[in-house]
XYZ file of C-alpha atoms in Angstrom:
122
model
C -97.401 -75.021 -74.948
C -94.298 -75.537 -72.834
C -92.783 -72.727 -70.826
C -89.270 -71.409 -71.177
C -88.215 -73.115 -67.947
C -89.467 -76.477 -69.173
C -87.697 -76.023 -72.486
C -84.415 -75.076 -70.781
C -84.725 -78.042 -68.433
C -85.369 -80.359 -71.363
C -82.479 -78.985 -73.406
C -79.666 -78.035 -71.052
C -80.289 -79.712 -67.739
C -80.508 -83.320 -68.810
C -77.454 -85.601 -68.499
C -74.991 -85.856 -71.336
C -75.296 -88.658 -73.836
C -72.481 -91.163 -74.310
C -71.377 -89.640 -77.604
C -71.176 -86.177 -76.071
C -69.163 -87.491 -73.122
C -66.679 -89.235 -75.415
C -66.261 -86.163 -77.616
C -65.649 -83.966 -74.557
C -63.195 -86.523 -73.208
C -61.129 -86.724 -76.394
C -61.089 -82.978 -77.046
C -59.966 -82.091 -73.536
C -57.496 -84.999 -73.468
C -55.902 -83.657 -76.652
C -55.765 -80.195 -75.110
C -53.965 -81.635 -72.077
C -51.487 -83.504 -74.228
C -50.932 -80.314 -76.223
C -50.135 -78.383 -73.043
C -47.567 -80.962 -72.003
C -46.147 -80.958 -75.532
C -45.588 -77.197 -75.334
C -43.511 -77.731 -72.185
C -41.329 -80.397 -73.779
C -40.987 -78.421 -77.001
C -39.711 -75.391 -75.126
C -37.501 -77.191 -72.620
C -35.983 -79.900 -74.800
C -36.097 -78.547 -78.349
C -35.633 -74.812 -77.956
C -33.587 -74.547 -74.786
C -31.255 -77.420 -75.600
C -27.593 -76.408 -75.529
C -28.434 -73.134 -73.693
C -30.088 -71.527 -76.714
C -32.741 -69.852 -74.526
C -30.722 -66.651 -74.414
C -31.031 -66.216 -78.192
C -34.784 -66.743 -78.316
C -36.914 -63.753 -79.223
C -40.459 -64.920 -79.847
C -40.853 -67.415 -76.998
C -39.308 -65.329 -74.207
C -42.674 -64.732 -72.472
C -43.293 -68.475 -72.326
C -39.848 -69.423 -71.034
C -40.702 -68.378 -67.478
C -44.080 -70.107 -67.663
C -43.010 -73.595 -68.742
C -44.037 -75.344 -65.481
C -47.507 -73.854 -65.905
C -47.886 -75.710 -69.194
C -47.357 -79.020 -67.404
C -49.835 -78.059 -64.686
C -52.354 -76.965 -67.315
C -51.885 -80.184 -69.272
C -52.252 -82.423 -66.237
C -55.318 -80.542 -65.024
C -56.896 -80.839 -68.470
C -56.252 -84.580 -68.502
C -57.832 -84.965 -65.061
C -60.831 -82.897 -66.185
C -61.199 -85.072 -69.285
C -61.387 -88.225 -67.172
C -63.878 -86.529 -64.864
C -66.106 -85.715 -67.837
C -65.828 -89.292 -69.044
C -66.825 -90.793 -65.680
C -69.521 -88.271 -64.708
C -72.558 -89.833 -66.322
C -75.046 -87.516 -64.622
C -73.279 -84.256 -65.492
C -75.706 -81.921 -67.197
C -75.179 -80.591 -70.722
C -74.882 -76.993 -69.587
C -72.054 -77.717 -67.155
C -70.219 -79.997 -69.559
C -70.419 -77.405 -72.331
C -69.143 -74.725 -69.957
C -66.140 -76.881 -69.067
C -65.484 -77.646 -72.747
C -65.651 -73.994 -73.759
C -63.409 -72.889 -70.878
C -60.702 -75.474 -71.565
C -60.814 -74.990 -75.331
C -60.697 -71.192 -75.135
C -57.797 -71.227 -72.700
C -55.961 -73.593 -75.015
C -56.566 -71.235 -77.935
C -54.954 -68.479 -75.894
C -51.861 -70.521 -75.082
C -51.682 -72.155 -78.505
C -49.797 -69.099 -79.673
C -46.851 -70.888 -78.139
C -47.145 -73.587 -80.827
C -46.651 -71.005 -83.553
C -43.809 -69.255 -81.792
C -42.101 -72.581 -81.172
C -42.364 -73.410 -84.853
C -40.845 -70.050 -85.751
C -37.992 -70.492 -83.296
C -37.259 -74.043 -84.441
C -37.250 -72.814 -88.020
C -34.722 -70.119 -87.127
C -32.563 -72.522 -85.131
C -32.200 -75.071 -87.912
């Protein structure tokens, strides 16, 4: 009978498979592109023609727009790191995936507020 340590080593501490690396890469790449999209949606769709003063829902995100670009670029860099790191263990890759995905869920509220504001503006 194998011990708990052996089972954990066998399950979580072996390197990622190719399929798992590609899935992590594409998910985090999409998250990065989504972060950059939020920046462009706020700056070029909502704040065009100085309409930022009239915005109600997206006011908290108006001061944070450069952070969306930084978040998006960092996510893209992380996605390429996960793609190239062939010896990265499952546990660490899953931790990175969960962190990036959960932070994107928190900032994805901006997508919904942008949609509301665009709907009001048109």
